[in-house]
């Protein structure tokens, strides 16, 4: 049973427009959420994160929104650029402390930004 | 140095072979991880080391044997693998305990393993 779900396997957007990638989770113990970006033949790269005590975190063109009641988060990229074309993974952690620090990943969404 | 280096990048091995995957980081991270990723699937956690001690083993078969010789190195020893073990093996490291703006893993580029 997937605890982190990315229901859109792919998304295509025009350059300069907004890209919105969605992620849902089922485990109410998750309290930290991250987005990773992955190019082919490379490992995932950390992009942006958000703690459950916040509902928004912004870093340049990237903003992550968290709706705890809906167990939903989204990543907004504005404006989208062709170099943003990659697979985006949503990940979550039940920080809790101690040694239980591991991330549960979604299946990923392939974003294609067309020039 | 802000990288996690994995070697080899590609590995083809027979079912009777013994091989090792290597991972190295010099960021002072005290937690290191092995993840396995199959095509069109999310990365799945295999092992976690914190302070060079194995803290999580996600019910991984014994044909996979991790080793953390020191705080910078993480190995994954492979023996008698099956074709279904073919996958991308990702190493990652992080601060431990996690926190602050550096919460998150730094991943290596992975080793693409094919078992024939």
PDB file of N, CA, C and O in Angstrom, chain B residues 11-17 19 36 38 63-64 78-87 89 112-116:
ATOM      1  N   UNK B  11      27.072  -2.235 -13.568  1.00  0.00           N
ATOM      2  CA  UNK B  11      27.627  -3.533 -13.190  1.00  0.00           C
ATOM      3  C   UNK B  11      26.742  -4.625 -13.762  1.00  0.00           C
ATOM      4  O   UNK B  11      25.524  -4.595 -13.569  1.00  0.00           O
ATOM      5  N   UNK B  12      27.372  -5.558 -14.456  1.00  0.00           N
ATOM      6  CA  UNK B  12      26.675  -6.750 -14.928  1.00  0.00           C
ATOM      7  C   UNK B  12      27.320  -7.930 -14.215  1.00  0.00           C
ATOM      8  O   UNK B  12      28.534  -8.085 -14.233  1.00  0.00           O
ATOM      9  N   UNK B  13      26.520  -8.743 -13.573  1.00  0.00           N
ATOM     10  CA  UNK B  13      27.072  -9.884 -12.846  1.00  0.00           C
ATOM     11  C   UNK B  13      26.209 -11.119 -13.030  1.00  0.00           C
ATOM     12  O   UNK B  13      24.988 -11.022 -13.234  1.00  0.00           O
ATOM     13  N   UNK B  14      26.874 -12.272 -12.962  1.00  0.00           N
ATOM     14  CA  UNK B  14      26.165 -13.532 -13.032  1.00  0.00           C
ATOM     15  C   UNK B  14      25.616 -13.908 -11.672  1.00  0.00           C
ATOM     16  O   UNK B  14      25.985 -13.336 -10.636  1.00  0.00           O
ATOM     17  N   UNK B  15      24.735 -14.868 -11.669  1.00  0.00           N
ATOM     18  CA  UNK B  15      24.056 -15.247 -10.433  1.00  0.00           C
ATOM     19  C   UNK B  15      24.987 -15.914  -9.423  1.00  0.00           C
ATOM     20  O   UNK B  15      24.673 -15.991  -8.239  1.00  0.00           O
ATOM     21  N   UNK B  16      26.154 -16.369  -9.879  1.00  0.00           N
ATOM     22  CA  UNK B  16      27.088 -17.003  -8.942  1.00  0.00           C
ATOM     23  C   UNK B  16      28.210 -16.070  -8.511  1.00  0.00           C
ATOM     24  O   UNK B  16      29.064 -16.432  -7.707  1.00  0.00           O
ATOM     25  N   UNK B  17      28.210 -14.846  -9.062  1.00  0.00           N
ATOM     26  CA  UNK B  17      29.300 -13.908  -8.757  1.00  0.00           C
ATOM     27  C   UNK B  17      29.155 -13.282  -7.380  1.00  0.00           C
ATOM     28  O   UNK B  17      28.061 -13.241  -6.792  1.00  0.00           O
ATOM     29  N   UNK B  19      30.132  -9.494  -5.862  1.00  0.00           N
ATOM     30  CA  UNK B  19      30.589  -8.150  -6.216  1.00  0.00           C
ATOM     31  C   UNK B  19      30.231  -7.204  -5.070  1.00  0.00           C
ATOM     32  O   UNK B  19      29.440  -7.543  -4.182  1.00  0.00           O
ATOM     33  N   UNK B  36      16.925   0.956  -3.268  1.00  0.00           N
ATOM     34  CA  UNK B  36      16.825   0.206  -4.512  1.00  0.00           C
ATOM     35  C   UNK B  36      15.675   0.810  -5.313  1.00  0.00           C
ATOM     36  O   UNK B  36      14.599   1.064  -4.767  1.00  0.00           O
ATOM     37  N   UNK B  38      13.538   0.221  -8.901  1.00  0.00           N
ATOM     38  CA  UNK B  38      13.239  -0.482 -10.137  1.00  0.00           C
ATOM     39  C   UNK B  38      12.511   0.485 -11.070  1.00  0.00           C
ATOM     40  O   UNK B  38      11.972   1.508 -10.639  1.00  0.00           O
ATOM     41  N   UNK B  63      21.331 -12.118   0.685  1.00  0.00           N
ATOM     42  CA  UNK B  63      22.274 -12.035  -0.430  1.00  0.00           C
ATOM     43  C   UNK B  63      22.780 -10.594  -0.620  1.00  0.00           C
ATOM     44  O   UNK B  63      23.709 -10.356  -1.387  1.00  0.00           O
ATOM     45  N   UNK B  64      22.144  -9.657   0.074  1.00  0.00           N
ATOM     46  CA  UNK B  64      22.636  -8.277   0.142  1.00  0.00           C
ATOM     47  C   UNK B  64      23.222  -8.059   1.533  1.00  0.00           C
ATOM     48  O   UNK B  64      22.518  -8.218   2.547  1.00  0.00           O
ATOM     49  N   UNK B  78      27.327  -8.089  -2.649  1.00  0.00           N
ATOM     50  CA  UNK B  78      26.305  -8.830  -3.383  1.00  0.00           C
ATOM     51  C   UNK B  78      26.784 -10.257  -3.640  1.00  0.00           C
ATOM     52  O   UNK B  78      27.924 -10.469  -4.067  1.00  0.00           O
ATOM     53  N   UNK B  79      25.916 -11.201  -3.392  1.00  0.00           N
ATOM     54  CA  UNK B  79      26.305 -12.604  -3.601  1.00  0.00           C
ATOM     55  C   UNK B  79      25.067 -13.428  -3.947  1.00  0.00           C
ATOM     56  O   UNK B  79      24.051 -13.333  -3.269  1.00  0.00           O
ATOM     57  N   UNK B  80      25.197 -14.227  -5.005  1.00  0.00           N
ATOM     58  CA  UNK B  80      24.108 -15.128  -5.412  1.00  0.00           C
ATOM     59  C   UNK B  80      22.819 -14.362  -5.691  1.00  0.00           C
ATOM     60  O   UNK B  80      21.739 -14.750  -5.212  1.00  0.00           O
ATOM     61  N   UNK B  81      22.933 -13.279  -6.433  1.00  0.00           N
ATOM     62  CA  UNK B  81      21.747 -12.486  -6.752  1.00  0.00           C
ATOM     63  C   UNK B  81      20.904 -13.174  -7.811  1.00  0.00           C
ATOM     64  O   UNK B  81      21.361 -14.075  -8.526  1.00  0.00           O
ATOM     65  N   UNK B  82      19.666 -12.713  -7.906  1.00  0.00           N
ATOM     66  CA  UNK B  82      18.712 -13.217  -8.874  1.00  0.00           C
ATOM     67  C   UNK B  82      18.464 -12.149  -9.941  1.00  0.00           C
ATOM     68  O   UNK B  82      18.664 -10.958  -9.691  1.00  0.00           O
ATOM     69  N   UNK B  83      18.009 -12.554 -11.120  1.00  0.00           N
ATOM     70  CA  UNK B  83      17.724 -11.543 -12.160  1.00  0.00           C
ATOM     71  C   UNK B  83      16.761 -10.451 -11.694  1.00  0.00           C
ATOM     72  O   UNK B  83      16.895  -9.300 -12.108  1.00  0.00           O
ATOM     73  N   UNK B  84      15.828 -10.788 -10.808  1.00  0.00           N
ATOM     74  CA  UNK B  84      14.872  -9.770 -10.327  1.00  0.00           C
ATOM     75  C   UNK B  84      15.523  -8.733  -9.417  1.00  0.00           C
ATOM     76  O   UNK B  84      14.886  -7.731  -9.064  1.00  0.00           O
ATOM     77  N   UNK B  85      16.787  -8.961  -9.047  1.00  0.00           N
ATOM     78  CA  UNK B  85      17.522  -7.965  -8.263  1.00  0.00           C
ATOM     79  C   UNK B  85      18.095  -6.863  -9.143  1.00  0.00           C
ATOM     80  O   UNK B  85      18.667  -5.885  -8.626  1.00  0.00           O
ATOM     81  N   UNK B  86      17.961  -7.006 -10.430  1.00  0.00           N
ATOM     82  CA  UNK B  86      18.439  -5.963 -11.347  1.00  0.00           C
ATOM     83  C   UNK B  86      17.666  -4.682 -11.078  1.00  0.00           C
ATOM     84  O   UNK B  86      16.431  -4.675 -11.062  1.00  0.00           O
ATOM     85  N   UNK B  87      18.404  -3.610 -10.858  1.00  0.00           N
ATOM     86  CA  UNK B  87      17.776  -2.338 -10.482  1.00  0.00           C
ATOM     87  C   UNK B  87      18.850  -1.269 -10.405  1.00  0.00           C
ATOM     88  O   UNK B  87      20.036  -1.531 -10.588  1.00  0.00           O
ATOM     89  N   UNK B  89      20.725   0.996  -7.817  1.00  0.00           N
ATOM     90  CA  UNK B  89      20.993   1.034  -6.384  1.00  0.00           C
ATOM     91  C   UNK B  89      21.549   2.408  -6.035  1.00  0.00           C
ATOM     92  O   UNK B  89      22.597   2.821  -6.533  1.00  0.00           O
ATOM     93  N   UNK B 112      23.795   1.100 -11.732  1.00  0.00           N
ATOM     94  CA  UNK B 112      22.820   0.334 -12.516  1.00  0.00           C
ATOM     95  C   UNK B 112      23.293  -1.110 -12.547  1.00  0.00           C
ATOM     96  O   UNK B 112      24.290  -1.428 -13.189  1.00  0.00           O
ATOM     97  N   UNK B 113      22.591  -1.987 -11.834  1.00  0.00           N
ATOM     98  CA  UNK B 113      22.985  -3.390 -11.705  1.00  0.00           C
ATOM     99  C   UNK B 113      22.113  -4.270 -12.586  1.00  0.00           C
ATOM    100  O   UNK B 113      20.878  -4.160 -12.552  1.00  0.00           O
ATOM    101  N   UNK B 114      22.761  -5.125 -13.356  1.00  0.00           N
ATOM    102  CA  UNK B 114      22.059  -6.118 -14.154  1.00  0.00           C
ATOM    103  C   UNK B 114      22.569  -7.498 -13.768  1.00  0.00           C
ATOM    104  O   UNK B 114      23.784  -7.746 -13.815  1.00  0.00           O
ATOM    105  N   UNK B 115      21.656  -8.364 -13.374  1.00  0.00           N
ATOM    106  CA  UNK B 115      22.011  -9.732 -12.996  1.00  0.00           C
ATOM    107  C   UNK B 115      21.579 -10.659 -14.123  1.00  0.00           C
ATOM    108  O   UNK B 115      20.403 -10.664 -14.523  1.00  0.00           O
ATOM    109  N   UNK B 116      22.540 -11.408 -14.642  1.00  0.00           N
ATOM    110  CA  UNK B 116      22.231 -12.283 -15.785  1.00  0.00           C
ATOM    111  C   UNK B 116      22.377 -13.767 -15.402  1.00  0.00           C
ATOM    112  O   UNK B 116      22.998 -14.089 -14.394  1.00  0.00           O
TER     113      UNK B 116
END
